[in-house]
């Protein structure tokens, strides 16, 4: 008898929870990428203070991908909420897309994990930042209309794109949705 991992519960193949990235490392259905680079003290201190990220590739029925600008100044990008220590990556992804883009979504797949380790040059000191990438679809009602969750989404601009714009910000895993 096989049991499901407790950090990744599925219902109708939807991803419900992701909290323990190490449990995903050896799963054959999850791409796991490790990258290490030596950095100077200024960059190390910056990276050390950053949270992990959930990257959400929301694809509609036409194959277009949701990109958004959270503020007027930022570039278009896939939804990318911060995930603090001990938080659930899947819950952060769903909640953020619902509040920022105003869309109900289903997380359909766990596309991969990108772990970036920074080593402070000349030392053994390291800090790691992870990007967990999900594939998702918008929720639709019985008439096939995309379900919204907020009358006034918080994002500055939200749109559907067939191709990745040249000026888009590219988080790890972004290109998976534009192949």
PDB file of C-alpha atoms in Angstrom, residues 33-138:
ATOM      1  CA  UNK A  33      17.134  22.421 -10.094  1.00  0.00           C
ATOM      2  CA  UNK A  34      20.034  23.386  -7.824  1.00  0.00           C
ATOM      3  CA  UNK A  35      22.312  26.309  -8.633  1.00  0.00           C
ATOM      4  CA  UNK A  36      25.156  27.746  -6.555  1.00  0.00           C
ATOM      5  CA  UNK A  37      27.159  30.922  -7.113  1.00  0.00           C
ATOM      6  CA  UNK A  38      29.697  32.904  -5.119  1.00  0.00           C
ATOM      7  CA  UNK A  39      28.599  36.462  -4.385  1.00  0.00           C
ATOM      8  CA  UNK A  40      30.040  39.543  -2.687  1.00  0.00           C
ATOM      9  CA  UNK A  41      28.933  40.623   0.785  1.00  0.00           C
ATOM     10  CA  UNK A  42      26.500  43.303  -0.430  1.00  0.00           C
ATOM     11  CA  UNK A  43      24.573  40.895  -2.678  1.00  0.00           C
ATOM     12  CA  UNK A  44      24.745  38.155  -0.050  1.00  0.00           C
ATOM     13  CA  UNK A  45      23.131  40.390   2.570  1.00  0.00           C
ATOM     14  CA  UNK A  46      20.366  41.323   0.114  1.00  0.00           C
ATOM     15  CA  UNK A  47      19.676  37.707  -0.819  1.00  0.00           C
ATOM     16  CA  UNK A  48      19.750  36.582   2.794  1.00  0.00           C
ATOM     17  CA  UNK A  49      16.784  38.863   3.551  1.00  0.00           C
ATOM     18  CA  UNK A  50      14.570  37.667   0.672  1.00  0.00           C
ATOM     19  CA  UNK A  51      11.735  35.171   1.003  1.00  0.00           C
ATOM     20  CA  UNK A  52      11.148  32.230  -1.307  1.00  0.00           C
ATOM     21  CA  UNK A  53       8.716  32.676  -4.191  1.00  0.00           C
ATOM     22  CA  UNK A  54       5.826  30.748  -5.714  1.00  0.00           C
ATOM     23  CA  UNK A  55       5.665  31.231  -9.486  1.00  0.00           C
ATOM     24  CA  UNK A  56       2.233  30.649 -11.025  1.00  0.00           C
ATOM     25  CA  UNK A  57       1.718  29.981 -14.723  1.00  0.00           C
ATOM     26  CA  UNK A  58      -2.036  30.443 -15.218  1.00  0.00           C
ATOM     27  CA  UNK A  59      -3.097  29.287 -18.697  1.00  0.00           C
ATOM     28  CA  UNK A  60      -6.596  29.901 -20.105  1.00  0.00           C
ATOM     29  CA  UNK A  61      -8.572  27.730 -22.538  1.00  0.00           C
ATOM     30  CA  UNK A  62      -6.949  29.456 -25.527  1.00  0.00           C
ATOM     31  CA  UNK A  63      -3.445  28.639 -24.267  1.00  0.00           C
ATOM     32  CA  UNK A  64      -2.725  32.254 -23.302  1.00  0.00           C
ATOM     33  CA  UNK A  65      -0.791  32.926 -20.097  1.00  0.00           C
ATOM     34  CA  UNK A  66      -1.673  35.419 -17.370  1.00  0.00           C
ATOM     35  CA  UNK A  67       0.902  38.164 -16.882  1.00  0.00           C
ATOM     36  CA  UNK A  68       0.547  41.051 -14.487  1.00  0.00           C
ATOM     37  CA  UNK A  69       2.116  44.249 -13.294  1.00  0.00           C
ATOM     38  CA  UNK A  70       1.677  44.641  -9.560  1.00  0.00           C
ATOM     39  CA  UNK A  71       2.654  48.319  -9.678  1.00  0.00           C
ATOM     40  CA  UNK A  72       2.889  50.861 -12.468  1.00  0.00           C
ATOM     41  CA  UNK A  73       6.699  50.681 -12.295  1.00  0.00           C
ATOM     42  CA  UNK A  74       7.221  46.919 -12.394  1.00  0.00           C
ATOM     43  CA  UNK A  75       7.540  44.737 -15.491  1.00  0.00           C
ATOM     44  CA  UNK A  76       4.910  42.245 -16.616  1.00  0.00           C
ATOM     45  CA  UNK A  77       5.512  38.817 -15.096  1.00  0.00           C
ATOM     46  CA  UNK A  78       3.853  35.621 -14.016  1.00  0.00           C
ATOM     47  CA  UNK A  79       2.200  35.968 -10.614  1.00  0.00           C
ATOM     48  CA  UNK A  80       5.034  35.541  -8.072  1.00  0.00           C
ATOM     49  CA  UNK A  81       4.043  35.837  -4.420  1.00  0.00           C
ATOM     50  CA  UNK A  82       6.588  35.735  -1.627  1.00  0.00           C
ATOM     51  CA  UNK A  83       6.485  32.691   0.643  1.00  0.00           C
ATOM     52  CA  UNK A  84       7.876  33.080   4.144  1.00  0.00           C
ATOM     53  CA  UNK A  85       9.486  30.373   6.273  1.00  0.00           C
ATOM     54  CA  UNK A  86       6.986  27.650   7.184  1.00  0.00           C
ATOM     55  CA  UNK A  87       4.297  28.935   4.815  1.00  0.00           C
ATOM     56  CA  UNK A  88       2.497  26.764   2.265  1.00  0.00           C
ATOM     57  CA  UNK A  89       3.656  27.563  -1.282  1.00  0.00           C
ATOM     58  CA  UNK A  90       0.382  26.386  -2.859  1.00  0.00           C
ATOM     59  CA  UNK A  91      -1.812  28.419  -0.497  1.00  0.00           C
ATOM     60  CA  UNK A  92       0.331  31.524  -1.056  1.00  0.00           C
ATOM     61  CA  UNK A  93       0.039  31.048  -4.837  1.00  0.00           C
ATOM     62  CA  UNK A  94      -3.757  30.662  -4.814  1.00  0.00           C
ATOM     63  CA  UNK A  95      -4.379  33.506  -2.356  1.00  0.00           C
ATOM     64  CA  UNK A  96      -2.099  35.934  -4.164  1.00  0.00           C
ATOM     65  CA  UNK A  97      -3.566  35.346  -7.642  1.00  0.00           C
ATOM     66  CA  UNK A  98      -7.072  35.674  -6.218  1.00  0.00           C
ATOM     67  CA  UNK A  99      -6.332  38.976  -4.457  1.00  0.00           C
ATOM     68  CA  UNK A 100      -3.969  40.540  -7.006  1.00  0.00           C
ATOM     69  CA  UNK A 101      -5.497  39.375 -10.319  1.00  0.00           C
ATOM     70  CA  UNK A 102      -9.026  38.830  -9.053  1.00  0.00           C
ATOM     71  CA  UNK A 103      -9.192  35.274 -10.452  1.00  0.00           C
ATOM     72  CA  UNK A 104     -10.140  32.014  -8.807  1.00  0.00           C
ATOM     73  CA  UNK A 105      -7.609  29.374  -9.880  1.00  0.00           C
ATOM     74  CA  UNK A 106      -6.886  25.690  -9.580  1.00  0.00           C
ATOM     75  CA  UNK A 107      -3.254  24.673  -9.190  1.00  0.00           C
ATOM     76  CA  UNK A 108      -3.119  21.816 -11.678  1.00  0.00           C
ATOM     77  CA  UNK A 109       0.533  20.846 -11.484  1.00  0.00           C
ATOM     78  CA  UNK A 110       3.818  21.306  -9.720  1.00  0.00           C
ATOM     79  CA  UNK A 111       6.145  22.139 -12.615  1.00  0.00           C
ATOM     80  CA  UNK A 112       9.402  22.352 -10.708  1.00  0.00           C
ATOM     81  CA  UNK A 113      11.565  23.735  -7.943  1.00  0.00           C
ATOM     82  CA  UNK A 114      14.537  26.035  -8.564  1.00  0.00           C
ATOM     83  CA  UNK A 115      16.863  26.385  -5.544  1.00  0.00           C
ATOM     84  CA  UNK A 116      19.445  29.144  -5.797  1.00  0.00           C
ATOM     85  CA  UNK A 117      22.223  28.971  -3.229  1.00  0.00           C
ATOM     86  CA  UNK A 118      24.486  31.975  -2.748  1.00  0.00           C
ATOM     87  CA  UNK A 119      27.868  31.398  -1.094  1.00  0.00           C
ATOM     88  CA  UNK A 120      29.573  34.426   0.445  1.00  0.00           C
ATOM     89  CA  UNK A 121      32.902  34.694  -1.364  1.00  0.00           C
ATOM     90  CA  UNK A 122      35.852  33.572   0.703  1.00  0.00           C
ATOM     91  CA  UNK A 123      33.663  31.785   3.283  1.00  0.00           C
ATOM     92  CA  UNK A 124      31.498  28.705   3.723  1.00  0.00           C
ATOM     93  CA  UNK A 125      28.463  30.873   4.610  1.00  0.00           C
ATOM     94  CA  UNK A 126      25.434  30.264   2.368  1.00  0.00           C
ATOM     95  CA  UNK A 127      21.843  31.363   1.919  1.00  0.00           C
ATOM     96  CA  UNK A 128      19.244  29.686  -0.270  1.00  0.00           C
ATOM     97  CA  UNK A 129      16.194  31.017  -2.066  1.00  0.00           C
ATOM     98  CA  UNK A 130      13.661  28.674  -3.666  1.00  0.00           C
ATOM     99  CA  UNK A 131      11.199  29.248  -6.488  1.00  0.00           C
ATOM    100  CA  UNK A 132       8.338  26.722  -6.638  1.00  0.00           C
ATOM    101  CA  UNK A 133       6.612  26.783 -10.025  1.00  0.00           C
ATOM    102  CA  UNK A 134       2.957  25.797 -10.442  1.00  0.00           C
ATOM    103  CA  UNK A 135       0.793  25.322 -13.524  1.00  0.00           C
ATOM    104  CA  UNK A 136      -2.752  26.598 -13.024  1.00  0.00           C
ATOM    105  CA  UNK A 137      -6.048  27.248 -14.774  1.00  0.00           C
ATOM    106  CA  UNK A 138      -8.667  29.864 -13.986  1.00  0.00           C
TER     107      UNK A 138
END
